[in-house]
Short mmCIF file of C-alpha atoms and ligand atoms in Angstrom, two decimals:
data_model
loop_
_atom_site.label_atom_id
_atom_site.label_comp_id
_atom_site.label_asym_id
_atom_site.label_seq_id
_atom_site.Cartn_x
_atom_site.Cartn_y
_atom_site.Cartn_z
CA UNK A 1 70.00 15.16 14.96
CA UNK A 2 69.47 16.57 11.58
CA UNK A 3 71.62 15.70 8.49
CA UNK A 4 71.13 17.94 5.52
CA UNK A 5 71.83 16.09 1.75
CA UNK A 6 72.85 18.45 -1.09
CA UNK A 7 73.44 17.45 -4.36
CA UNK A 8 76.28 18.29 -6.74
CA UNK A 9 77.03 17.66 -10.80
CA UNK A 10 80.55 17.56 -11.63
CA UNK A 11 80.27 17.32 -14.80
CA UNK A 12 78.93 14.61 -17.28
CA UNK A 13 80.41 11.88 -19.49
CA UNK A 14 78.85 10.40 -22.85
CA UNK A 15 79.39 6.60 -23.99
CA UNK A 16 77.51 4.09 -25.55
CA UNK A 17 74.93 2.50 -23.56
CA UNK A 18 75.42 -1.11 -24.25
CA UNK A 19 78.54 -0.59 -22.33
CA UNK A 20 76.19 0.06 -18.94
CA UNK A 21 73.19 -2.02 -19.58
CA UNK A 22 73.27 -5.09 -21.30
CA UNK A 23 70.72 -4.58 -24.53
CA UNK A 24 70.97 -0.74 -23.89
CA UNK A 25 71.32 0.78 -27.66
CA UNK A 26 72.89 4.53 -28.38
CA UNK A 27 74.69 6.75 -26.55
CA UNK A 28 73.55 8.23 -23.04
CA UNK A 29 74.82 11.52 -20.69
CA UNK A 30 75.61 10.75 -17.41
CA UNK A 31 75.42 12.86 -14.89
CA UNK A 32 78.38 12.78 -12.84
CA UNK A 33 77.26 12.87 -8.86
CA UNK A 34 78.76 14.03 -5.81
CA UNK A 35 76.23 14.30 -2.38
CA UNK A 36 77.29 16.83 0.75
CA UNK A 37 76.37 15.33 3.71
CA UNK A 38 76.24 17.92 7.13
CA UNK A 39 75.62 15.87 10.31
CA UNK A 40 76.06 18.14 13.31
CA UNK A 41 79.32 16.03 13.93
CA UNK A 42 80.89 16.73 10.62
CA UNK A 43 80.71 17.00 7.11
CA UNK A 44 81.21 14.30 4.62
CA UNK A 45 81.38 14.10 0.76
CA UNK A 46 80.70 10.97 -0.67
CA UNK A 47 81.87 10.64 -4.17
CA UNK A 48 83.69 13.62 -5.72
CA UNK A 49 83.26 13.51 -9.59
CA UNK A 50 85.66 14.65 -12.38
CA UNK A 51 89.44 16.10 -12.08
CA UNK A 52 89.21 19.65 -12.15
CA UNK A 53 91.70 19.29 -14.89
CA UNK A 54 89.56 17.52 -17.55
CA UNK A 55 87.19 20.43 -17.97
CA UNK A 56 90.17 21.53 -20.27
CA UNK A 57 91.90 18.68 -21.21
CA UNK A 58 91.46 14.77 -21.02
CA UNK A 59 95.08 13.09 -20.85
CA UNK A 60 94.31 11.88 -17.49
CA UNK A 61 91.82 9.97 -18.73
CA UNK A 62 94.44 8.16 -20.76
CA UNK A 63 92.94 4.74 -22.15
CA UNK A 64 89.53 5.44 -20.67
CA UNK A 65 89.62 8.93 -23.31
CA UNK A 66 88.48 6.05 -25.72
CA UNK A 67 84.94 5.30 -23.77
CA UNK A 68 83.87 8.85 -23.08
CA UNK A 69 83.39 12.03 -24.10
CA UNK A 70 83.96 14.42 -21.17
CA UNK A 71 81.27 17.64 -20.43
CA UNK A 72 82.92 19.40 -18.30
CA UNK A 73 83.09 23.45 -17.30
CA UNK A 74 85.98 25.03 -14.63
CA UNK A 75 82.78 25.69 -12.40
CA UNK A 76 82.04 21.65 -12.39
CA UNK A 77 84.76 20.69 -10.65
CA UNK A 78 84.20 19.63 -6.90
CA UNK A 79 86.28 22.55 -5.19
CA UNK A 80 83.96 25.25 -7.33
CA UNK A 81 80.78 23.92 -6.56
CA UNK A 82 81.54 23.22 -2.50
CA UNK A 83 82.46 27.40 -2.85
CA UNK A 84 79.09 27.99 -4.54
CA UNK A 85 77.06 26.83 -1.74
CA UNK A 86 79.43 28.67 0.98
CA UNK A 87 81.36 24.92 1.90
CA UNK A 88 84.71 25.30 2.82
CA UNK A 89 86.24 22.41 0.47
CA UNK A 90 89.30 22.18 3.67
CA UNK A 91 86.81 22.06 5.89
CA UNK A 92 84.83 18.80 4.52
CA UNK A 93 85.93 16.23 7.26
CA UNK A 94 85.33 12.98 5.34
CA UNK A 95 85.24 11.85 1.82
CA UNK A 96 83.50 9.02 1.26
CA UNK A 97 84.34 6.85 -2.12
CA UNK A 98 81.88 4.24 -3.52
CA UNK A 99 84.65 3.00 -5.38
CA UNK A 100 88.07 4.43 -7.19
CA UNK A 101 86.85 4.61 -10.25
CA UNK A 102 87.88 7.93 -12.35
CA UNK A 103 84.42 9.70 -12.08
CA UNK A 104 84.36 8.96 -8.33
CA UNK A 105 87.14 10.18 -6.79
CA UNK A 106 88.78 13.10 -9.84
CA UNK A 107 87.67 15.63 -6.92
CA UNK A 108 89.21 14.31 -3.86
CA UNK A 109 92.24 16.67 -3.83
CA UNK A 110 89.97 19.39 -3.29
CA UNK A 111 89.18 18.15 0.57
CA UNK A 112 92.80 18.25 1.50
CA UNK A 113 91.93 17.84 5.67
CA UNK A 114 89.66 15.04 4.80
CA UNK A 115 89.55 11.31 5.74
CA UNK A 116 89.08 8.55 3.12
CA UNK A 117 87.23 6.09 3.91
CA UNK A 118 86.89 3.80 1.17
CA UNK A 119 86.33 -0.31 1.62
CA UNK A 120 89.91 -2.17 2.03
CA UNK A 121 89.64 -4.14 -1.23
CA UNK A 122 88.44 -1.21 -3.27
CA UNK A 123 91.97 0.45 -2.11
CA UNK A 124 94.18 -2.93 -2.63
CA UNK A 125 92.65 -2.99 -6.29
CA UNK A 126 93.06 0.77 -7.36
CA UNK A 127 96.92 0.20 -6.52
CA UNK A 128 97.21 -3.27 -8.14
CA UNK A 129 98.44 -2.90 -11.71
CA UNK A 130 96.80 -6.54 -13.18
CA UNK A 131 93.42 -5.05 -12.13
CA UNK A 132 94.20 -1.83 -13.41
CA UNK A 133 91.83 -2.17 -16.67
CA UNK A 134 91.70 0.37 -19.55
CA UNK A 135 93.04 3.09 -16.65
CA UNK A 136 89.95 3.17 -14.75
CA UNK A 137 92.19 3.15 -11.84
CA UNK A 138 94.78 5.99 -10.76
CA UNK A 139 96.43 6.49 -7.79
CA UNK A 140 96.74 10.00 -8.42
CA UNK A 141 92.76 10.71 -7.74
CA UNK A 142 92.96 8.94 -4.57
CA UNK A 143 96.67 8.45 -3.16
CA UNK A 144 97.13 11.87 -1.96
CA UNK A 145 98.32 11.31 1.54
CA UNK A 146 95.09 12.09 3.03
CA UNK A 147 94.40 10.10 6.36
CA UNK A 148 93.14 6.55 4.80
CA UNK A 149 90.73 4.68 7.16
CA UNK A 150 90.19 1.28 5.23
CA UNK A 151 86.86 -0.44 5.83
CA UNK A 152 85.86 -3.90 6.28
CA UNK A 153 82.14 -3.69 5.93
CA UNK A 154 79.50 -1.90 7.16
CA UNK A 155 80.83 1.90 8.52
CA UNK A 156 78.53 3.99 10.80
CA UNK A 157 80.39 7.64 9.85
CA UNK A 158 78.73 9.56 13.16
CA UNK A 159 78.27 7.06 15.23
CA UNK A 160 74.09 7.32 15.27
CA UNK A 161 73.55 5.33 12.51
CA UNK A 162 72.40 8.23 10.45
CA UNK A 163 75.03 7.94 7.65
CA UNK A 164 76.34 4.59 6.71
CA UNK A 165 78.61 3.00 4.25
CA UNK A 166 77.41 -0.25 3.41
CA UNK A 167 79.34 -2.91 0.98
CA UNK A 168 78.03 -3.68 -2.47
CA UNK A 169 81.40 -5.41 -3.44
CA UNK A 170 80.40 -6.56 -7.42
CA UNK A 171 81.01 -4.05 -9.39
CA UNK A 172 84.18 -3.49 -8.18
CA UNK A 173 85.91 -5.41 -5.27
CA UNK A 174 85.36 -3.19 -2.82
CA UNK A 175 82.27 -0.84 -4.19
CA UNK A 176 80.22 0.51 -1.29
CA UNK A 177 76.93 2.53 -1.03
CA UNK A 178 75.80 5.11 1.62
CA UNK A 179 72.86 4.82 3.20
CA UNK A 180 71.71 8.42 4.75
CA UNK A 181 68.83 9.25 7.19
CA UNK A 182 67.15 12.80 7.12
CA UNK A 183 64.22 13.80 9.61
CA UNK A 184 61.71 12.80 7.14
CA UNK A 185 63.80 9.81 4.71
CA UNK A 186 66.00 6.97 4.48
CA UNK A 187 68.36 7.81 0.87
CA UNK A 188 70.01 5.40 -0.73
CA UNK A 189 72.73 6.89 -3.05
CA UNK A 190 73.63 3.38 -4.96
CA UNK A 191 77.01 4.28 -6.63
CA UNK A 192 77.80 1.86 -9.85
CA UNK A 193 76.09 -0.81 -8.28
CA UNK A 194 72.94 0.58 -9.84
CA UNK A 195 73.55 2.54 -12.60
CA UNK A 196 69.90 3.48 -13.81
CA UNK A 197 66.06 2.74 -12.53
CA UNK A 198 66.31 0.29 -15.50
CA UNK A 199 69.03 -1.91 -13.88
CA UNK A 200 67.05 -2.33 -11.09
CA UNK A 201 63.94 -3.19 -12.99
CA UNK A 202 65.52 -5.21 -15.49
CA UNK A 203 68.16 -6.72 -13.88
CA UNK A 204 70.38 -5.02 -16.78
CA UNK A 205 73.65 -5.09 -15.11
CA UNK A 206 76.54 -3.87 -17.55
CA UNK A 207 78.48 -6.81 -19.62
CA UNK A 208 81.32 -5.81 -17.27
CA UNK A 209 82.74 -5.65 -14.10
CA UNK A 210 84.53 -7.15 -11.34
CA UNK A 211 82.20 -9.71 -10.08
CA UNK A 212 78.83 -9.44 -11.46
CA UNK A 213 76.91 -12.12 -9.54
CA UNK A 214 77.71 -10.22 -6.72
CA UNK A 215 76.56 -7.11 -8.29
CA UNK A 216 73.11 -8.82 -8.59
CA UNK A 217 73.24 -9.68 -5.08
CA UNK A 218 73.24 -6.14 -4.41
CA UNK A 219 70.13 -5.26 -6.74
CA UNK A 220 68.22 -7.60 -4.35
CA UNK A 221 69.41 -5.90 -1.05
CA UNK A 222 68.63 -2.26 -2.81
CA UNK A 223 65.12 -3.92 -3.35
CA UNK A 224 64.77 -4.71 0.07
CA UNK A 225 66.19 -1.35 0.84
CA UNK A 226 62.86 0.47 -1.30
CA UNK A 227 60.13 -2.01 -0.23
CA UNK A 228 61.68 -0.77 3.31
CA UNK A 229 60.71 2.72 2.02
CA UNK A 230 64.15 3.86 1.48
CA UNK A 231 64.36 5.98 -2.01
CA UNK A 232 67.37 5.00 -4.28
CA UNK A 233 69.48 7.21 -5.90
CA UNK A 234 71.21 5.41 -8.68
CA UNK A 235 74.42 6.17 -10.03
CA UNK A 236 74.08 7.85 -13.31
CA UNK A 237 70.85 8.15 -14.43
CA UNK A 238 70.01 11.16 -16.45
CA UNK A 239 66.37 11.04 -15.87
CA UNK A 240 66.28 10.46 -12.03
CA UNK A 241 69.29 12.76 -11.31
CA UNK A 242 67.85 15.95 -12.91
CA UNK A 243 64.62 15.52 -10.86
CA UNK A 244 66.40 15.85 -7.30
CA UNK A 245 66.93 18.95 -6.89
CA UNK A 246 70.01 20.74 -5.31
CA UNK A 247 68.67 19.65 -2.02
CA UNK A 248 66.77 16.52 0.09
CA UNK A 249 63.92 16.89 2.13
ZN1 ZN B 301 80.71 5.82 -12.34
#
């Protein structure tokens, strides 16, 4: 069994960083992630970034235009990138969502013979309108009549336990995190949960989101997860992200 991890940037967003980290002061870039995943049995995506369409314009963004500035080229887009690295985007087999959030799941209609598998509340929430804050939520990232398999809990994608999505409901109701073993490490890749190295260190969680007590909850399993030896990859961080590389070990 050997699962490769690449790593893709589609595209980056600018906003103010109080909004992500309580006490944070300024603006910050975040990188916008999306990881391959190749298992022998398949290939998954989890997360898939920006729309293609707001490398040009950001309408779809409607009230959320407000928070963010959007960098963003054609090539950013998930469907470009897959191409870059010889990926088939129709031939991706799964895309996993942490959550339904805009910058999570703008690339999903690029996998068109994919299956979602995203957390049952997660889905309930991005289609009920009372929950629907400043547009974070739209049915037209994620809706596309793709094969939906709706989880409750822990998912084991390949059935070795090599690749598995694992709840961190707090952020949003049904946010998840994938948890992905290589021949030589265990990879955390947090999602919103933990947005920056600082969150975790400082227990800075943003001043919003859907349940934050819960969200702590899930700082203190993502601890356990590192002094396990696992190595977290958080969500947006512009200083972590750029020192990956395109590629795992
Ligand atoms: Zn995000």
């Amino acid at each position: 069994m050997t699962v490769r991890v690449r790593l893709l940037t589609c595209g980056w967003l600018e906003g103010s960083l109080s909004m992500l980290m309580v006490g944070g002061e300024g603006r910050v870039r975040l990188p916008i992630p999306s990881v391959l995943v190749e298992h022998p049995k398949g290939t998954a995506v989890f997360d898939t970034g920006l729309h293609a369409s707001l490398a040009h314009d950001t309408s779809r963004l409607r009230t959320s235009a407000d928070l963010f500035d959007v960098f963003m080229g054609p090539d950013d887009a998930l469907g470009p990138q897959l191409r870059a690295l010889d990926v088939d985007p129709a031939a991706v087999d799964f895309v996993i969502n942490s959550h339904l959030h805009f910058d999570h799941c703008g690339g999903n209609e690029a996998l068109a013979n994919a299956t979602l598998l995203v957390q049952d509340p997660e889905w309930k929430a991005g289609h009920i309108d009372k929950l629907i804050e400043r547009d974070v939520y739209n049915p037209n990232d994620f809706d596309l009549g793709q094969p939906v398999q709706l989880l409750q809990g822990e998912h084991d994608v390949f059935g070795d336990g090599s690749v598995r999505c694992v709840p961190t409901y707090g952020h949003t109701a049904g946010h998840q995190s994938l948890v992905v073993r290589t021949d030589n490490a265990e990879y955390v890749f947090c999602g919103d949960t933990c947005y920056f190295k600082e969150t975790l260190e400082n227990n800075a969680l943003p001043g919003f989101g859907y349940d934050l007590a819960a969200q702590a909850r899930t700082l203190d399993w993502l601890r356990e997860m590192q002094g396990a030896g696992a190595q977290l990859v958080f969500g947006h961080d512009p200083n972590q992200w750029p020192t990956l590389g395109p590629e795992l070990p």
